[in-house]
């Protein structure tokens, strides 16, 4: 049994001559994150497979469920231009189109809510699995998912606050841009100034998202949520925001490149397919999101060490950081 006062173990391997952490901290995080997957491959791969399977099933169900309504809507809409507006048939078409539109919106709303909940569940699973591995503990998939169900309230509340902050930022940006568009349109939309404003807005959001992403990590690995998790994240990230910003920029740029590349490849290899390309895009984005959460989990523990805090898991149970040469504890061992 590990004493709760035991200090985190430092990696006994010799420091890299390149000293990535001193030159560019986020590069060190990118080196550390994949090791989490390798150290606990069975658990991490199980979470990955479950995530891909659930996301794919949801997407397929969504496509299959709304395709008849969309096809019917397009077919009926094509008759509007050739139907007399004063005839009863025109009124019937409008009524039928409204019904189809409500059905599509309703199904899409259900899909978005279900997919958001599923994404949050597997994001929580990825964070907890990464934290478990980083601290040298090994859970079975069943035990991990059981713990995720019990603590899901914390990241859900934090996620809700993060969505409100995202909405607030979007409203602020809209309120700032609309007057410029009204005053200078169409020159504003075509000018280099509009591009500069957009780039600055994206970079500033990436800067704000550093705290928001770290708050989600805090709400999973500590007994904090909502405003308290955001406050703890702001406290932890002091002096390390540039590392988080670089991570956000890197993952954002990589996501754009992947989407662009898959669309190009998909249009050539799967021309006309309405299922393969969306599946590739969805699963690729899910994998990138999972890896970014693993990187943020490493950043979280690095920030805790920087501030002299113990490496702790939920419930106040403390573990030591896993070394590359230290075998993981079995799931039935207690710390």
Tab-separated table of C-alpha atoms in Angstrom:
chain	number	residue	atom	x	y	z
A	1	UNK	CA	0.000	0.000	0.000
A	2	UNK	CA	1.375	3.422	-0.950
A	3	UNK	CA	1.584	6.030	1.764
A	4	UNK	CA	-0.532	9.106	0.963
A	5	UNK	CA	2.418	11.377	1.807
A	6	UNK	CA	4.686	9.743	-0.744
A	7	UNK	CA	6.080	12.296	-3.190
A	8	UNK	CA	5.634	11.743	-6.940
A	9	UNK	CA	8.460	9.769	-8.428
A	10	UNK	CA	10.562	11.528	-11.035
A	11	UNK	CA	11.541	9.800	-14.219
A	12	UNK	CA	14.863	8.115	-13.552
A	13	UNK	CA	15.850	8.074	-17.229
A	14	UNK	CA	18.604	10.535	-18.218
A	15	UNK	CA	17.358	13.901	-19.530
A	16	UNK	CA	17.186	14.313	-23.262
A	17	UNK	CA	20.141	16.226	-24.680
A	18	UNK	CA	17.707	18.286	-26.703
A	19	UNK	CA	15.946	19.415	-23.513
A	20	UNK	CA	12.609	19.819	-25.211
A	21	UNK	CA	10.911	21.009	-22.025
A	22	UNK	CA	13.312	23.941	-21.735
A	23	UNK	CA	13.304	24.902	-25.420
A	24	UNK	CA	9.624	24.395	-26.189
A	25	UNK	CA	7.478	22.971	-23.414
A	26	UNK	CA	4.598	21.874	-25.573
A	27	UNK	CA	6.924	19.635	-27.626
A	28	UNK	CA	7.711	17.736	-24.433
A	29	UNK	CA	3.982	17.331	-23.822
A	30	UNK	CA	3.535	15.972	-27.335
A	31	UNK	CA	6.302	13.459	-26.650
A	32	UNK	CA	4.745	12.396	-23.349
A	33	UNK	CA	1.119	12.051	-24.513
A	34	UNK	CA	1.625	9.059	-26.876
A	35	UNK	CA	3.486	7.242	-24.102
A	36	UNK	CA	0.244	7.150	-22.112
A	37	UNK	CA	-1.306	5.071	-24.874
A	38	UNK	CA	1.696	2.731	-25.047
A	39	UNK	CA	1.964	2.252	-21.269
A	40	UNK	CA	-1.648	1.166	-20.958
A	41	UNK	CA	-2.432	0.012	-24.490
A	42	UNK	CA	-5.250	-2.361	-23.576
A	43	UNK	CA	-7.273	0.243	-21.675
A	44	UNK	CA	-6.615	3.126	-24.082
A	45	UNK	CA	-7.283	1.045	-27.202
A	46	UNK	CA	-10.541	-0.264	-25.690
A	47	UNK	CA	-11.724	3.304	-25.044
A	48	UNK	CA	-10.733	4.261	-28.600
A	49	UNK	CA	-12.583	1.344	-30.188
A	50	UNK	CA	-15.716	1.968	-28.114
A	51	UNK	CA	-15.635	5.661	-29.014
A	52	UNK	CA	-15.300	4.958	-32.748
A	53	UNK	CA	-18.026	2.306	-32.694
A	54	UNK	CA	-20.550	4.456	-30.808
A	55	UNK	CA	-19.839	7.540	-32.932
A	56	UNK	CA	-20.131	5.562	-36.165
A	57	UNK	CA	-23.410	3.928	-35.119
A	58	UNK	CA	-24.891	7.296	-34.143
A	59	UNK	CA	-23.864	8.879	-37.422
A	60	UNK	CA	-25.253	5.987	-39.472
A	61	UNK	CA	-28.538	6.107	-37.538
A	62	UNK	CA	-28.741	9.844	-38.148
A	63	UNK	CA	-28.101	9.531	-41.894
A	64	UNK	CA	-30.561	6.660	-42.294
A	65	UNK	CA	-33.289	8.384	-40.257
A	66	UNK	CA	-33.236	11.809	-41.919
A	67	UNK	CA	-32.489	10.771	-45.520
A	68	UNK	CA	-36.135	9.844	-46.373
A	69	UNK	CA	-37.428	13.136	-44.934
A	70	UNK	CA	-34.822	15.214	-46.802
A	71	UNK	CA	-35.507	13.362	-50.046
A	72	UNK	CA	-39.238	13.874	-49.595
A	73	UNK	CA	-38.702	17.569	-48.770
A	74	UNK	CA	-36.599	18.172	-51.909
A	75	UNK	CA	-39.069	16.267	-54.097
A	76	UNK	CA	-42.059	18.271	-52.842
A	77	UNK	CA	-40.170	21.575	-52.981
A	78	UNK	CA	-39.511	21.024	-56.668
A	79	UNK	CA	-43.283	21.239	-57.333
A	80	UNK	CA	-43.695	24.641	-55.659
A	81	UNK	CA	-42.518	26.560	-58.703
A	82	UNK	CA	-44.977	24.803	-61.016
A	83	UNK	CA	-47.979	24.837	-58.672
A	84	UNK	CA	-50.522	27.637	-58.632
A	85	UNK	CA	-50.126	29.577	-55.377
A	86	UNK	CA	-53.875	30.043	-55.058
A	87	UNK	CA	-54.652	26.346	-55.442
A	88	UNK	CA	-55.352	23.937	-52.555
A	89	UNK	CA	-52.445	21.775	-53.758
A	90	UNK	CA	-49.998	24.584	-53.039
A	91	UNK	CA	-51.277	24.935	-49.470
A	92	UNK	CA	-51.026	21.167	-49.009
A	93	UNK	CA	-47.418	21.237	-50.267
A	94	UNK	CA	-46.492	24.018	-47.832
A	95	UNK	CA	-48.052	22.103	-44.944
A	96	UNK	CA	-46.286	18.888	-45.949
A	97	UNK	CA	-42.943	20.735	-46.295
A	98	UNK	CA	-43.357	22.195	-42.803
A	99	UNK	CA	-43.971	18.719	-41.390
A	100	UNK	CA	-40.876	17.335	-43.126
A	101	UNK	CA	-38.788	20.284	-41.951
A	102	UNK	CA	-39.923	19.874	-38.344
A	103	UNK	CA	-39.123	16.167	-38.515
A	104	UNK	CA	-35.610	16.834	-39.859
A	105	UNK	CA	-34.943	19.526	-37.244
A	106	UNK	CA	-36.278	17.281	-34.481
A	107	UNK	CA	-34.174	14.303	-35.538
A	108	UNK	CA	-31.083	16.500	-35.908
A	109	UNK	CA	-31.698	17.976	-32.461
A	110	UNK	CA	-31.919	14.498	-30.932
A	111	UNK	CA	-28.745	13.468	-32.762
A	112	UNK	CA	-26.815	16.558	-31.636
A	113	UNK	CA	-27.835	16.066	-27.998
A	114	UNK	CA	-27.050	12.345	-28.087
A	115	UNK	CA	-23.736	12.875	-29.828
A	116	UNK	CA	-22.775	15.677	-27.408
A	117	UNK	CA	-23.480	13.433	-24.423
A	118	UNK	CA	-21.575	10.543	-26.014
A	119	UNK	CA	-18.631	12.818	-26.803
A	120	UNK	CA	-18.569	14.100	-23.225
A	121	UNK	CA	-18.727	10.549	-21.873
A	122	UNK	CA	-15.775	9.365	-23.944
A	123	UNK	CA	-13.871	12.610	-23.328
A	124	UNK	CA	-14.258	11.925	-19.600
A	125	UNK	CA	-13.176	8.310	-20.168
A	126	UNK	CA	-10.088	9.440	-22.111
A	127	UNK	CA	-9.105	11.945	-19.423
A	128	UNK	CA	-9.576	9.473	-16.584
A	129	UNK	CA	-7.722	6.721	-18.469
A	130	UNK	CA	-4.861	9.151	-19.183
A	131	UNK	CA	-4.737	10.269	-15.561
A	132	UNK	CA	-4.802	6.687	-14.322
A	133	UNK	CA	-1.954	5.732	-16.638
A	134	UNK	CA	0.116	8.834	-15.853
A	135	UNK	CA	-0.135	8.080	-12.136
A	136	UNK	CA	0.783	4.414	-12.500
A	137	UNK	CA	-2.601	2.843	-11.837
A	138	UNK	CA	-4.293	0.305	-14.097
A	139	UNK	CA	-8.064	-0.170	-14.239
A	140	UNK	CA	-10.093	-2.612	-16.263
A	141	UNK	CA	-12.383	-1.132	-18.903
A	142	UNK	CA	-15.440	-2.068	-16.839
A	143	UNK	CA	-14.064	-0.420	-13.705
A	144	UNK	CA	-13.055	2.716	-15.596
A	145	UNK	CA	-16.453	3.128	-17.271
A	146	UNK	CA	-18.156	2.549	-13.921
A	147	UNK	CA	-16.121	5.372	-12.385
A	148	UNK	CA	-16.906	7.614	-15.364
A	149	UNK	CA	-20.652	7.106	-14.826
A	150	UNK	CA	-20.303	8.065	-11.155
A	151	UNK	CA	-18.323	11.259	-11.775
A	152	UNK	CA	-19.937	12.365	-15.042
A	153	UNK	CA	-21.910	15.089	-13.275
A	154	UNK	CA	-18.727	17.106	-12.635
A	155	UNK	CA	-17.490	17.368	-16.248
A	156	UNK	CA	-21.069	17.867	-17.439
A	157	UNK	CA	-21.521	20.954	-15.269
A	158	UNK	CA	-18.106	22.259	-16.320
A	159	UNK	CA	-18.890	21.561	-19.977
A	160	UNK	CA	-22.146	23.518	-19.601
A	161	UNK	CA	-20.239	26.540	-18.274
A	162	UNK	CA	-17.696	26.206	-21.081
A	163	UNK	CA	-20.494	26.199	-23.668
A	164	UNK	CA	-21.895	29.387	-22.101
A	165	UNK	CA	-18.457	30.994	-22.351
A	166	UNK	CA	-18.165	29.910	-25.992
A	167	UNK	CA	-21.615	31.378	-26.685
A	168	UNK	CA	-20.694	34.605	-24.925
A	169	UNK	CA	-17.529	34.932	-26.989
A	170	UNK	CA	-19.432	34.304	-30.230
A	171	UNK	CA	-22.028	36.937	-29.303
A	172	UNK	CA	-19.278	39.429	-28.437
A	173	UNK	CA	-17.515	38.749	-31.739
A	174	UNK	CA	-20.785	39.117	-33.652
A	175	UNK	CA	-21.565	42.400	-31.913
A	176	UNK	CA	-18.090	43.635	-32.872
A	177	UNK	CA	-18.173	42.500	-36.520
A	178	UNK	CA	-21.747	43.358	-37.520
A	179	UNK	CA	-21.270	47.166	-37.337
A	180	UNK	CA	-18.077	46.870	-39.405
A	181	UNK	CA	-19.840	44.775	-42.033
A	182	UNK	CA	-22.784	47.209	-42.176
A	183	UNK	CA	-20.540	50.271	-42.443
A	184	UNK	CA	-17.923	48.955	-44.839
A	185	UNK	CA	-19.700	46.139	-46.752
A	186	UNK	CA	-18.806	44.802	-49.253
A	187	UNK	CA	-15.290	46.203	-48.994
A	188	UNK	CA	-14.893	44.939	-45.422
A	189	UNK	CA	-15.693	41.338	-46.302
A	190	UNK	CA	-13.149	41.395	-49.123
A	191	UNK	CA	-10.397	43.370	-47.447
A	192	UNK	CA	-7.231	42.151	-45.815
A	193	UNK	CA	-8.408	43.830	-42.608
A	194	UNK	CA	-11.317	41.381	-42.303
A	195	UNK	CA	-8.880	38.469	-42.620
A	196	UNK	CA	-6.666	39.965	-39.911
A	197	UNK	CA	-9.673	40.428	-37.620
A	198	UNK	CA	-10.690	36.803	-38.196
A	199	UNK	CA	-7.187	35.494	-37.447
A	200	UNK	CA	-6.961	37.577	-34.269
A	201	UNK	CA	-10.402	36.343	-33.174
A	202	UNK	CA	-9.426	32.697	-33.734
A	203	UNK	CA	-6.115	33.106	-31.885
A	204	UNK	CA	-7.794	34.858	-28.969
A	205	UNK	CA	-10.360	32.085	-28.713
A	206	UNK	CA	-7.522	29.533	-28.770
A	207	UNK	CA	-5.960	31.477	-25.887
A	208	UNK	CA	-9.202	31.455	-23.895
A	209	UNK	CA	-9.776	27.768	-24.625
A	210	UNK	CA	-6.575	26.859	-22.771
A	211	UNK	CA	-8.286	27.485	-19.424
A	212	UNK	CA	-11.551	25.944	-20.600
A	213	UNK	CA	-9.904	22.703	-21.715
A	214	UNK	CA	-7.855	22.472	-18.537
A	215	UNK	CA	-11.008	23.063	-16.472
A	216	UNK	CA	-12.529	19.944	-18.040
A	217	UNK	CA	-9.435	17.967	-16.987
A	218	UNK	CA	-9.707	19.380	-13.457
A	219	UNK	CA	-13.385	18.434	-13.183
A	220	UNK	CA	-12.542	14.796	-14.029
A	221	UNK	CA	-9.401	14.333	-11.929
A	222	UNK	CA	-10.407	16.482	-8.956
A	223	UNK	CA	-13.616	16.944	-7.000
A	224	UNK	CA	-14.310	20.343	-8.546
A	225	UNK	CA	-16.730	21.454	-11.222
A	226	UNK	CA	-18.215	24.528	-12.832
A	227	UNK	CA	-16.809	27.886	-11.755
A	228	UNK	CA	-14.597	26.176	-9.169
A	229	UNK	CA	-12.961	24.024	-11.866
A	230	UNK	CA	-12.439	27.075	-14.095
A	231	UNK	CA	-10.847	28.930	-11.186
A	232	UNK	CA	-8.546	26.018	-10.387
A	233	UNK	CA	-7.579	25.734	-14.064
A	234	UNK	CA	-6.747	29.453	-14.193
A	235	UNK	CA	-4.592	29.033	-11.100
A	236	UNK	CA	-2.754	25.975	-12.445
A	237	UNK	CA	-2.068	27.367	-15.916
A	238	UNK	CA	-0.278	30.492	-14.670
A	239	UNK	CA	3.102	30.621	-16.368
A	240	UNK	CA	2.171	27.855	-18.813
A	241	UNK	CA	-0.499	29.422	-21.033
A	242	UNK	CA	1.820	29.578	-24.018
A	243	UNK	CA	2.195	25.798	-23.932
A	244	UNK	CA	-1.568	25.409	-23.967
A	245	UNK	CA	-1.920	28.005	-26.722
A	246	UNK	CA	0.631	26.191	-28.889
A	247	UNK	CA	-1.251	22.927	-28.318
A	248	UNK	CA	-4.538	24.524	-29.382
A	249	UNK	CA	-2.995	26.063	-32.490
A	250	UNK	CA	-1.311	22.795	-33.429
A	251	UNK	CA	-4.427	20.653	-32.990
A	252	UNK	CA	-6.584	23.277	-34.723
A	253	UNK	CA	-4.279	23.452	-37.726
A	254	UNK	CA	-3.989	19.657	-37.834
A	255	UNK	CA	-7.793	19.303	-37.735
A	256	UNK	CA	-8.192	21.714	-40.658
A	257	UNK	CA	-5.526	19.851	-42.633
A	258	UNK	CA	-7.146	16.472	-41.929
A	259	UNK	CA	-10.608	17.694	-42.941
A	260	UNK	CA	-9.267	19.238	-46.148
A	261	UNK	CA	-7.182	16.153	-46.975
A	262	UNK	CA	-9.968	13.653	-46.286
A	263	UNK	CA	-12.420	15.624	-48.405
A	264	UNK	CA	-9.967	15.700	-51.294
A	265	UNK	CA	-9.193	11.998	-50.971
A	266	UNK	CA	-12.840	11.128	-50.380
A	267	UNK	CA	-14.042	12.974	-53.463
A	268	UNK	CA	-11.612	10.935	-55.542
A	269	UNK	CA	-11.759	7.519	-53.871
A	270	UNK	CA	-15.371	7.584	-52.623
A	271	UNK	CA	-17.033	9.884	-55.112
A	272	UNK	CA	-20.758	10.147	-54.468
A	273	UNK	CA	-20.626	8.332	-51.120
A	274	UNK	CA	-22.805	9.927	-48.443
A	275	UNK	CA	-21.590	7.649	-45.649
A	276	UNK	CA	-17.872	6.890	-45.997
A	277	UNK	CA	-16.612	10.488	-46.042
A	278	UNK	CA	-18.718	11.632	-43.012
A	279	UNK	CA	-17.565	8.526	-41.109
A	280	UNK	CA	-13.913	9.250	-41.887
A	281	UNK	CA	-14.275	12.895	-40.872
A	282	UNK	CA	-16.151	12.132	-37.653
A	283	UNK	CA	-13.780	9.414	-36.468
A	284	UNK	CA	-10.699	11.446	-37.416
A	285	UNK	CA	-11.943	14.421	-35.405
A	286	UNK	CA	-12.756	12.111	-32.479
A	287	UNK	CA	-9.220	10.682	-32.493
A	288	UNK	CA	-7.666	14.158	-32.666
A	289	UNK	CA	-9.870	15.271	-29.784
A	290	UNK	CA	-8.863	12.225	-27.753
A	291	UNK	CA	-5.160	12.888	-28.323
A	292	UNK	CA	-5.590	16.568	-27.420
A	293	UNK	CA	-7.225	15.551	-24.121
A	294	UNK	CA	-4.314	13.205	-23.424
A	295	UNK	CA	-1.913	16.100	-24.071
A	296	UNK	CA	-3.925	18.382	-21.774
A	297	UNK	CA	-3.867	15.716	-19.082
A	298	UNK	CA	-0.056	15.720	-19.270
A	299	UNK	CA	-0.121	19.542	-19.159
A	300	UNK	CA	-2.363	19.364	-16.079
A	301	UNK	CA	0.103	17.184	-14.182
A	302	UNK	CA	3.065	19.250	-15.353
A	303	UNK	CA	1.325	22.375	-14.033
A	304	UNK	CA	0.622	20.663	-10.703
A	305	UNK	CA	4.287	19.715	-10.367
A	306	UNK	CA	5.313	23.265	-11.269
A	307	UNK	CA	3.109	24.620	-8.487
A	308	UNK	CA	4.376	21.995	-6.044
A	309	UNK	CA	1.082	20.104	-5.753
A	310	UNK	CA	0.782	16.363	-5.220
A	311	UNK	CA	-0.315	14.180	-8.128
A	312	UNK	CA	-3.790	13.306	-6.932
A	313	UNK	CA	-6.783	11.557	-8.375
A	314	UNK	CA	-10.453	12.006	-7.554
A	315	UNK	CA	-11.438	11.349	-3.977
A	316	UNK	CA	-8.066	12.509	-2.652
A	317	UNK	CA	-6.302	9.232	-3.448
A	318	UNK	CA	-2.708	9.972	-4.401
A	319	UNK	CA	-0.527	7.940	-6.744
A	320	UNK	CA	3.001	8.256	-7.995
A	321	UNK	CA	3.862	9.164	-11.579
A	322	UNK	CA	4.632	6.120	-13.715
A	323	UNK	CA	8.159	5.686	-15.033
A	324	UNK	CA	9.003	4.190	-18.395
A	325	UNK	CA	10.636	1.220	-16.636
A	326	UNK	CA	8.074	0.851	-13.834
A	327	UNK	CA	5.387	-1.787	-14.441
A	328	UNK	CA	1.790	-0.706	-13.947
A	329	UNK	CA	-0.027	-1.827	-10.830
A	330	UNK	CA	-2.633	-4.479	-11.328
A	331	UNK	CA	-6.255	-3.363	-11.010
A	332	UNK	CA	-6.806	-5.273	-7.768
A	333	UNK	CA	-3.898	-3.593	-5.934
A	334	UNK	CA	-4.635	-0.667	-3.646
A	335	UNK	CA	-2.507	2.434	-3.240
